[in-house]
Short mmCIF file of C-alpha atoms and ligand atoms in Angstrom, two decimals:
data_model
loop_
_atom_site.label_atom_id
_atom_site.label_comp_id
_atom_site.label_asym_id
_atom_site.label_seq_id
_atom_site.Cartn_x
_atom_site.Cartn_y
_atom_site.Cartn_z
CA MET X 1093 24.42 7.26 -67.74
CA LYS X 1094 24.62 9.84 -64.98
CA ALA X 1095 21.14 8.93 -63.72
CA LEU X 1096 22.06 5.27 -63.83
CA SER X 1097 25.23 5.70 -61.77
CA THR X 1098 23.43 7.84 -59.17
CA GLY X 1099 20.83 5.13 -58.94
CA LEU X 1100 23.53 2.51 -58.51
CA VAL X 1101 25.23 4.50 -55.78
CA ALA X 1102 21.91 4.92 -53.97
CA ALA X 1103 21.14 1.22 -54.30
CA THR X 1104 24.61 0.29 -53.05
CA LEU X 1105 24.27 2.63 -50.08
CA ALA X 1106 20.85 1.21 -49.23
CA LEU X 1107 22.25 -2.30 -49.37
CA THR X 1108 25.20 -1.38 -47.17
CA GLY X 1109 22.82 0.21 -44.67
CA ALA X 1110 20.65 -2.90 -44.63
CA ALA X 1111 23.67 -5.15 -44.21
CA GLN X 1112 24.96 -3.02 -41.34
CA ALA X 1113 21.55 -3.03 -39.65
CA GLN X 1114 21.51 -6.82 -39.87
CA ASP X 1115 24.92 -7.03 -38.29
CA VAL X 1116 23.81 -5.13 -35.19
CA ILE X 1117 21.64 -6.70 -32.51
CA LYS X 1118 20.14 -4.13 -30.15
CA VAL X 1119 19.45 -4.89 -26.50
CA GLY X 1120 17.43 -2.53 -24.30
CA VAL X 1121 18.43 -2.06 -20.65
CA ILE X 1122 15.68 -0.31 -18.64
CA ALA X 1123 16.42 0.63 -15.01
CA PRO X 1124 15.98 3.44 -12.48
CA MET X 1125 19.04 5.66 -13.04
CA THR X 1126 17.53 8.59 -11.10
CA GLY X 1127 15.13 8.83 -8.12
CA PRO X 1128 15.19 6.84 -4.87
CA GLN X 1129 16.23 3.58 -6.63
CA ALA X 1130 19.05 5.23 -8.63
CA ALA X 1131 21.70 3.04 -6.97
CA SER X 1132 20.06 0.07 -8.64
CA GLY X 1133 20.25 1.55 -12.16
CA GLN X 1134 23.85 2.61 -11.61
CA GLN X 1135 24.83 -0.92 -10.59
CA ILE X 1136 22.96 -2.53 -13.51
CA MET X 1137 24.58 -0.17 -16.01
CA ALA X 1138 28.05 -0.63 -14.51
CA GLY X 1139 27.69 -4.44 -14.58
CA ALA X 1140 26.35 -4.49 -18.15
CA LYS X 1141 29.05 -2.14 -19.45
CA LEU X 1142 31.78 -4.09 -17.68
CA TYR X 1143 30.63 -7.28 -19.38
CA GLN X 1144 31.14 -5.67 -22.79
CA GLN X 1145 34.41 -4.08 -21.72
CA LEU X 1146 35.83 -7.47 -20.71
CA ASN X 1147 34.23 -9.62 -23.41
CA GLY X 1148 33.86 -7.33 -26.41
CA THR X 1149 30.74 -6.39 -28.34
CA LYS X 1150 30.74 -9.26 -30.85
CA VAL X 1151 28.78 -12.49 -30.86
CA GLY X 1152 29.85 -14.33 -34.01
CA ASN X 1153 29.64 -11.71 -36.74
CA LYS X 1154 26.99 -9.66 -34.92
CA THR X 1155 27.65 -6.54 -32.88
CA ILE X 1156 25.64 -6.24 -29.67
CA GLU X 1157 24.54 -2.68 -29.00
CA LEU X 1158 23.19 -1.86 -25.53
CA ILE X 1159 20.62 0.95 -25.28
CA PHE X 1160 20.20 2.24 -21.70
CA LYS X 1161 16.94 3.88 -20.60
CA ASP X 1162 16.06 5.50 -17.26
CA ASP X 1163 12.55 4.58 -16.06
CA THR X 1164 13.03 6.63 -12.82
CA GLY X 1165 11.44 3.70 -10.95
CA VAL X 1166 7.91 4.36 -12.28
CA PRO X 1167 6.09 1.33 -13.83
CA ASP X 1168 4.19 3.35 -16.48
CA VAL X 1169 7.51 4.72 -17.70
CA THR X 1170 9.05 1.23 -17.81
CA ARG X 1171 6.12 0.04 -19.94
CA ARG X 1172 6.34 3.00 -22.34
CA LEU X 1173 10.12 2.62 -22.72
CA ALA X 1174 9.71 -1.11 -23.39
CA GLN X 1175 7.19 -0.36 -26.14
CA GLU X 1176 9.43 2.30 -27.70
CA LEU X 1177 12.49 0.06 -27.63
CA ILE X 1178 10.59 -2.79 -29.26
CA VAL X 1179 8.66 -0.77 -31.87
CA ASN X 1180 11.10 2.04 -32.75
CA ASP X 1181 14.53 0.63 -31.97
CA LYS X 1182 13.62 -2.97 -32.89
CA VAL X 1183 15.55 -4.42 -29.95
CA ALA X 1184 15.86 -8.22 -29.84
CA VAL X 1185 15.73 -8.35 -26.04
CA ILE X 1186 14.87 -6.02 -23.18
CA SER X 1187 16.44 -6.30 -19.74
CA GLY X 1188 16.95 -4.56 -16.39
CA PHE X 1189 13.90 -4.01 -14.10
CA GLY X 1190 15.06 -2.67 -10.75
CA LEU X 1191 11.88 -3.40 -8.81
CA THR X 1192 9.10 -6.00 -8.96
CA PRO X 1193 6.38 -3.56 -10.17
CA LEU X 1194 8.69 -2.38 -12.98
CA ALA X 1195 9.14 -5.95 -14.23
CA LEU X 1196 5.43 -6.76 -13.94
CA ALA X 1197 4.60 -3.66 -16.02
CA VAL X 1198 6.31 -5.08 -19.14
CA GLY X 1199 4.78 -8.59 -18.99
CA PRO X 1200 1.82 -7.88 -21.33
CA VAL X 1201 4.10 -5.91 -23.71
CA ILE X 1202 6.64 -8.73 -24.18
CA THR X 1203 3.93 -11.39 -24.45
CA GLN X 1204 2.23 -9.48 -27.25
CA ALA X 1205 5.45 -8.54 -29.07
CA LYS X 1206 7.08 -11.96 -28.45
CA VAL X 1207 10.30 -10.33 -27.25
CA PRO X 1208 12.33 -11.89 -24.38
CA ALA X 1209 12.90 -9.85 -21.21
CA VAL X 1210 15.83 -10.65 -18.89
CA ILE X 1211 15.18 -9.73 -15.25
CA MET X 1212 18.40 -8.50 -13.63
CA VAL X 1213 17.02 -7.46 -10.20
CA ALA X 1214 13.33 -8.00 -9.39
CA GLY X 1215 12.86 -10.92 -7.00
CA THR X 1216 9.17 -11.69 -6.40
CA SER X 1217 8.64 -15.38 -7.22
CA MET X 1218 5.57 -15.03 -9.43
CA ILE X 1219 6.98 -12.53 -11.97
CA VAL X 1220 8.50 -15.04 -14.38
CA GLY X 1221 5.23 -16.98 -14.55
CA THR X 1222 3.34 -13.93 -15.83
CA SER X 1223 4.84 -14.15 -19.36
CA PRO X 1224 6.44 -16.99 -21.35
CA TYR X 1225 9.01 -14.39 -22.52
CA PHE X 1226 10.48 -13.65 -19.06
CA VAL X 1227 13.78 -15.15 -17.94
CA ARG X 1228 15.46 -14.24 -14.62
CA VAL X 1229 19.16 -14.03 -13.70
CA SER X 1230 18.72 -12.31 -10.31
CA PHE X 1231 17.14 -14.36 -7.48
CA THR X 1232 13.86 -14.93 -5.73
CA LEU X 1233 13.23 -13.88 -2.15
CA PRO X 1234 12.14 -17.35 -0.98
CA GLN X 1235 15.34 -18.77 -2.56
CA ASN X 1236 17.53 -16.26 -0.72
CA THR X 1237 15.58 -16.35 2.56
CA ALA X 1238 15.25 -20.10 3.26
CA PRO X 1239 18.88 -20.62 4.41
CA VAL X 1240 18.83 -17.80 6.98
CA ALA X 1241 15.52 -19.11 8.34
CA GLN X 1242 17.20 -22.50 8.71
CA TRP X 1243 20.14 -20.83 10.44
CA ALA X 1244 17.72 -19.16 12.88
CA VAL X 1245 16.10 -22.50 13.70
CA GLU X 1246 19.50 -24.07 14.27
CA ASN X 1247 20.62 -21.18 16.46
CA GLY X 1248 17.84 -21.26 19.00
CA VAL X 1249 15.50 -18.60 17.59
CA LYS X 1250 12.05 -19.36 19.01
CA SER X 1251 10.35 -16.00 18.52
CA ALA X 1252 10.71 -13.37 15.83
CA VAL X 1253 9.30 -10.08 14.60
CA SER X 1254 9.38 -9.47 10.84
CA LEU X 1255 9.67 -5.96 9.40
CA PHE X 1256 9.52 -5.64 5.63
CA SER X 1257 8.60 -3.42 2.69
CA ASP X 1258 4.94 -3.89 1.91
CA TYR X 1259 5.06 -5.25 -1.64
CA GLY X 1260 5.83 -8.47 -3.53
CA PRO X 1261 9.38 -9.31 -2.43
CA GLY X 1262 8.71 -8.30 1.20
CA LEU X 1263 5.62 -10.50 1.35
CA ASP X 1264 7.55 -13.39 -0.28
CA ALA X 1265 10.48 -13.03 2.13
CA ALA X 1266 8.29 -12.82 5.22
CA ALA X 1267 6.21 -15.85 4.15
CA ALA X 1268 9.33 -17.94 3.42
CA PHE X 1269 10.82 -17.01 6.80
CA LYS X 1270 7.62 -17.72 8.75
CA LYS X 1271 7.09 -21.09 7.06
CA ARG X 1272 10.56 -22.36 7.96
CA LEU X 1273 10.79 -20.85 11.41
CA GLU X 1274 7.41 -22.28 12.40
CA ALA X 1275 8.24 -25.69 10.87
CA GLY X 1276 11.30 -25.61 13.16
CA GLY X 1277 9.15 -24.92 16.24
CA GLY X 1278 9.53 -21.10 16.38
CA LYS X 1279 6.87 -18.43 16.12
CA VAL X 1280 6.58 -15.12 14.23
CA MET X 1281 4.98 -12.83 16.83
CA GLN X 1282 4.37 -9.80 14.63
CA GLU X 1283 4.64 -8.87 10.95
CA LEU X 1284 5.25 -5.15 10.48
CA LYS X 1285 4.82 -3.76 6.95
CA ALA X 1286 6.56 -0.50 6.03
CA PRO X 1287 5.55 1.40 2.88
CA LEU X 1288 7.94 1.03 -0.06
CA ALA X 1289 8.05 4.79 -0.75
CA ASP X 1290 9.53 7.15 1.89
CA PRO X 1291 9.36 4.69 4.78
CA ASP X 1292 9.73 5.92 8.37
CA PHE X 1293 11.16 2.89 10.16
CA ALA X 1294 11.36 4.46 13.64
CA PRO X 1295 7.90 3.47 15.01
CA PHE X 1296 8.23 -0.06 13.62
CA LEU X 1297 11.68 -0.55 15.12
CA GLN X 1298 10.46 0.67 18.51
CA ARG X 1299 7.61 -1.84 18.44
CA ALA X 1300 9.94 -4.60 17.37
CA LYS X 1301 12.42 -3.80 20.16
CA ASP X 1302 9.66 -3.63 22.78
CA ALA X 1303 8.41 -7.10 21.77
CA LYS X 1304 11.82 -8.54 22.83
CA PRO X 1305 11.91 -11.32 20.20
CA ASP X 1306 14.87 -13.66 19.80
CA ALA X 1307 15.24 -12.34 16.23
CA LEU X 1308 14.26 -9.38 14.10
CA PHE X 1309 13.82 -10.46 10.47
CA LEU X 1310 14.22 -7.62 7.95
CA PHE X 1311 13.65 -7.07 4.23
CA VAL X 1312 13.87 -3.85 2.22
CA PRO X 1313 15.07 -3.48 -1.39
CA ALA X 1314 18.86 -3.18 -1.47
CA PRO X 1315 19.02 0.59 -2.19
CA THR X 1316 16.98 1.25 1.00
CA ALA X 1317 19.18 -0.94 3.23
CA GLY X 1318 21.53 1.85 4.33
CA ALA X 1319 18.68 4.00 5.69
CA LEU X 1320 17.09 1.05 7.53
CA MET X 1321 20.27 -0.36 9.04
CA LYS X 1322 21.49 3.01 10.31
CA GLN X 1323 18.32 3.23 12.41
CA VAL X 1324 18.58 -0.40 13.53
CA VAL X 1325 22.11 0.30 14.73
CA ASP X 1326 21.26 3.73 16.26
CA ARG X 1327 18.58 2.05 18.37
CA GLY X 1328 21.11 -0.50 19.60
CA ILE X 1329 18.96 -3.43 18.49
CA PRO X 1330 21.82 -5.80 17.63
CA GLN X 1331 23.43 -4.96 21.00
CA SER X 1332 20.19 -5.59 22.93
CA GLY X 1333 20.50 -9.33 22.35
CA ILE X 1334 18.06 -9.49 19.43
CA LYS X 1335 19.55 -11.36 16.44
CA VAL X 1336 19.05 -9.11 13.40
CA ILE X 1337 18.74 -11.29 10.29
CA GLY X 1338 17.35 -11.31 6.77
CA PRO X 1339 18.14 -12.00 3.15
CA GLY X 1340 21.35 -10.20 2.11
CA ASP X 1341 19.49 -7.24 0.62
CA VAL X 1342 19.69 -5.65 4.09
CA THR X 1343 23.48 -5.86 4.25
CA ASP X 1344 23.82 -4.64 0.65
CA ASP X 1345 27.47 -4.58 -0.46
CA ASP X 1346 27.02 -1.15 -2.03
CA GLN X 1347 26.10 0.42 1.33
CA LEU X 1348 27.54 -1.94 3.93
CA ASN X 1349 30.50 0.27 4.85
CA GLY X 1350 28.17 3.18 5.61
CA MET X 1351 26.19 1.11 8.13
CA GLY X 1352 28.96 1.20 10.71
CA ASP X 1353 30.46 -1.40 13.03
CA GLY X 1354 27.07 -1.97 14.68
CA VAL X 1355 26.31 -4.52 11.94
CA LEU X 1356 29.41 -6.62 12.69
CA GLY X 1357 28.39 -10.23 13.24
CA MET X 1358 25.03 -9.87 11.48
CA VAL X 1359 23.97 -13.08 9.67
CA THR X 1360 22.13 -13.07 6.33
CA SER X 1361 21.77 -15.46 3.40
CA TYR X 1362 22.17 -14.45 -0.24
CA ASN X 1363 23.23 -15.41 -3.72
CA TYR X 1364 26.10 -12.92 -3.97
CA SER X 1365 28.80 -11.35 -1.83
CA ALA X 1366 31.61 -9.08 -3.04
CA ALA X 1367 33.75 -11.21 -0.73
CA HIS X 1368 32.85 -14.47 -2.52
CA ASP X 1369 36.09 -16.41 -2.70
CA SER X 1370 36.64 -17.45 -6.33
CA PRO X 1371 39.00 -16.40 -9.13
CA GLU X 1372 36.00 -15.26 -11.24
CA ASN X 1373 34.76 -12.97 -8.47
CA LYS X 1374 38.18 -11.63 -7.61
CA LYS X 1375 38.62 -10.47 -11.19
CA PHE X 1376 35.05 -9.15 -11.40
CA VAL X 1377 35.36 -7.06 -8.22
CA GLU X 1378 38.77 -5.74 -9.23
CA GLU X 1379 37.64 -4.70 -12.72
CA PHE X 1380 34.33 -3.30 -11.48
CA LYS X 1381 36.12 -1.09 -8.96
CA LYS X 1382 38.63 0.02 -11.56
CA ALA X 1383 35.86 1.09 -13.94
CA ASN X 1384 33.72 2.78 -11.25
CA ASN X 1385 35.97 4.95 -9.06
CA GLY X 1386 36.49 2.24 -6.48
CA ARG X 1387 32.79 1.48 -6.00
CA ARG X 1388 32.09 -2.09 -4.94
CA PRO X 1389 29.74 -4.29 -7.01
CA ASN X 1390 26.63 -5.65 -5.30
CA VAL X 1391 24.02 -8.26 -6.23
CA ILE X 1392 22.56 -5.84 -8.78
CA GLY X 1393 25.91 -5.19 -10.46
CA VAL X 1394 26.44 -8.92 -10.84
CA GLY X 1395 22.85 -9.22 -12.16
CA GLY X 1396 23.62 -6.68 -14.90
CA TYR X 1397 26.85 -8.49 -15.77
CA ASP X 1398 25.27 -11.97 -15.84
CA GLY X 1399 22.20 -10.70 -17.69
CA ILE X 1400 24.31 -9.55 -20.61
CA HIS X 1401 26.29 -12.80 -20.48
CA ALA X 1402 23.07 -14.82 -20.75
CA ILE X 1403 21.93 -12.67 -23.70
CA TYR X 1404 25.27 -13.22 -25.49
CA LYS X 1405 25.07 -16.98 -24.91
CA ALA X 1406 21.44 -17.27 -26.05
CA ILE X 1407 22.20 -15.33 -29.26
CA GLU X 1408 25.30 -17.47 -29.85
CA LYS X 1409 23.36 -20.70 -29.25
CA ASN X 1410 20.87 -19.59 -31.95
CA GLY X 1411 23.60 -18.67 -34.44
CA GLY X 1412 22.58 -15.03 -34.37
CA ASN X 1413 18.88 -15.67 -35.03
CA THR X 1414 16.96 -13.19 -32.88
CA ASP X 1415 13.40 -14.36 -33.49
CA GLY X 1416 11.92 -13.84 -29.99
CA THR X 1417 10.22 -17.21 -29.69
CA LYS X 1418 13.42 -19.03 -30.72
CA LEU X 1419 15.55 -16.78 -28.53
CA ILE X 1420 13.59 -17.45 -25.33
CA GLU X 1421 14.09 -21.18 -25.98
CA ALA X 1422 17.85 -20.61 -26.14
CA PHE X 1423 17.95 -19.19 -22.60
CA LYS X 1424 16.49 -22.41 -21.21
CA GLY X 1425 19.17 -24.65 -19.75
CA LEU X 1426 22.07 -22.18 -20.11
CA SER X 1427 24.70 -22.66 -17.43
CA TRP X 1428 27.86 -20.77 -16.59
CA VAL X 1429 30.25 -19.80 -13.81
CA SER X 1430 29.22 -16.37 -12.54
CA PRO X 1431 31.20 -14.21 -10.11
CA ARG X 1432 28.60 -15.45 -7.57
CA GLY X 1433 29.38 -19.14 -8.29
CA PRO X 1434 27.88 -21.74 -10.68
CA VAL X 1435 24.42 -20.83 -12.06
CA SER X 1436 21.92 -22.16 -14.61
CA ILE X 1437 18.53 -21.28 -16.07
CA ASP X 1438 15.88 -23.84 -15.16
CA PRO X 1439 14.46 -24.91 -18.55
CA GLU X 1440 11.00 -25.44 -17.03
CA THR X 1441 10.56 -22.20 -15.08
CA ARG X 1442 13.09 -19.84 -16.79
CA ASP X 1443 14.24 -18.91 -13.28
CA ILE X 1444 17.82 -18.99 -12.03
CA VAL X 1445 19.26 -21.95 -10.11
CA GLN X 1446 22.22 -20.96 -7.94
CA ASN X 1447 24.10 -21.40 -4.68
CA VAL X 1448 22.80 -19.50 -1.69
CA TYR X 1449 25.37 -18.68 0.99
CA VAL X 1450 24.96 -17.99 4.70
CA ARG X 1451 27.24 -15.07 5.60
CA LYS X 1452 28.37 -13.00 8.55
CA VAL X 1453 29.44 -9.34 8.49
CA GLU X 1454 33.15 -9.13 9.28
CA LYS X 1455 35.85 -6.51 8.96
CA LYS X 1456 38.67 -7.17 6.51
CA ASP X 1457 41.36 -4.59 5.68
CA GLY X 1458 39.31 -1.90 7.41
CA GLU X 1459 36.15 -2.59 5.38
CA LEU X 1460 32.93 -4.45 6.15
CA TYR X 1461 32.15 -7.57 4.12
CA ASN X 1462 29.57 -10.35 4.07
CA VAL X 1463 31.83 -13.35 4.63
CA GLU X 1464 30.29 -16.64 3.46
CA PHE X 1465 30.49 -19.60 5.87
CA LYS X 1466 27.94 -22.10 4.57
CA THR X 1467 26.72 -22.99 1.07
CA TYR X 1468 23.38 -24.39 -0.04
CA GLU X 1469 24.11 -25.62 -3.57
CA ASN X 1470 21.95 -25.33 -6.71
CA GLN X 1471 18.92 -23.78 -5.07
CA LYS X 1472 15.73 -23.31 -7.08
CA ASP X 1473 12.95 -20.95 -6.12
CA PRO X 1474 11.27 -23.11 -3.44
CA LYS X 1475 7.82 -21.59 -4.32
C1 VNL F 1236 13.48 -6.19 -5.32
C2 VNL F 1236 13.88 -7.25 -4.52
C3 VNL F 1236 14.30 -5.06 -5.40
C4 VNL F 1236 15.09 -7.19 -3.81
C5 VNL F 1236 15.51 -5.03 -4.71
O1 VNL F 1236 16.37 -3.98 -4.78
C6 VNL F 1236 15.89 -6.08 -3.90
C7 VNL F 1236 12.20 -6.22 -6.03
C8 VNL F 1236 16.24 -3.04 -5.79
O2 VNL F 1236 11.80 -7.33 -6.47
O3 VNL F 1236 11.55 -5.17 -6.18
O4 VNL F 1236 17.05 -5.99 -3.21
#
């Protein structure tokens, strides 16, 4: 009798454990939380946590558990963490990826394991095409660059020098800019490529200034923007009559105030501004600041927030079924109103479709903001 009851208790406990495990859906979030790209991981984590804070942890009767991992910005670490999360923690989805090479590193892993991966930052066009299990909520560089190239054409830019980080998104941005500027009758005189790691911008900026172009087109990943723009301003480039432009990574909301008044008037185009005028964004910015000691959200923070939203909605659409092949289908065609504006996931490409705004740096209440003045609606990656 005693043996029987012990056995029963053990069986009951095992069943309870199994039932609890089935009620929890784990989601991995892999990002650089330390190292030179730490600002990116901090924004992703803040955005993801805020989503749960404002919307709860439940989807139907399932509890969504986020597991954060720091890849320090090293692709081999991203790959190993992805494998561990999938094999040991049995996550249903992985997400994050603060740089293009970090996203590319997990492609073969997710294809083999059939586990969806939601890209919250990385912006090189070709990434999503490298695995049928990728879906992207961030942006692509050609998508974000085309409108500012158009603005340059319309504002008399005939000659330009491009300076960009020498890797996927920089090459994509520079190519998108050149294509549109030259179609509009302008010319890119020089393309200057700075290394991604520990760049010294000084010699490049001197060359660019000496070339006296109508415009200097810039791209660096958002966490590097403060260092670049300080030097651009110190050299007086905006004041020398050269229009300094780029995708909005270079006037990153997280660092904009530290760039100084020298960036006032600078025009960029981008999918997100902390100054975006909508009730959804007002609430998002307010709550984000409240939860993060007054820190302002940037494009990466909104990527973390929207990434978790998309995961919730895909799980909900599938009634809690987390089979990877079914789950990736559920992401296709999702649409929602983000703090950045209306967005959707292109069912064909699994890439995000969104508004891209042309903005100008202005001062409001003593702070610098990217103030939107023109909208290109429902933009796909132009390829
Ligand atoms: C990338 C593109 C990273 C744009 C960024 O910041 C960015 C990338 C971290 O694809 O590596 O602003």
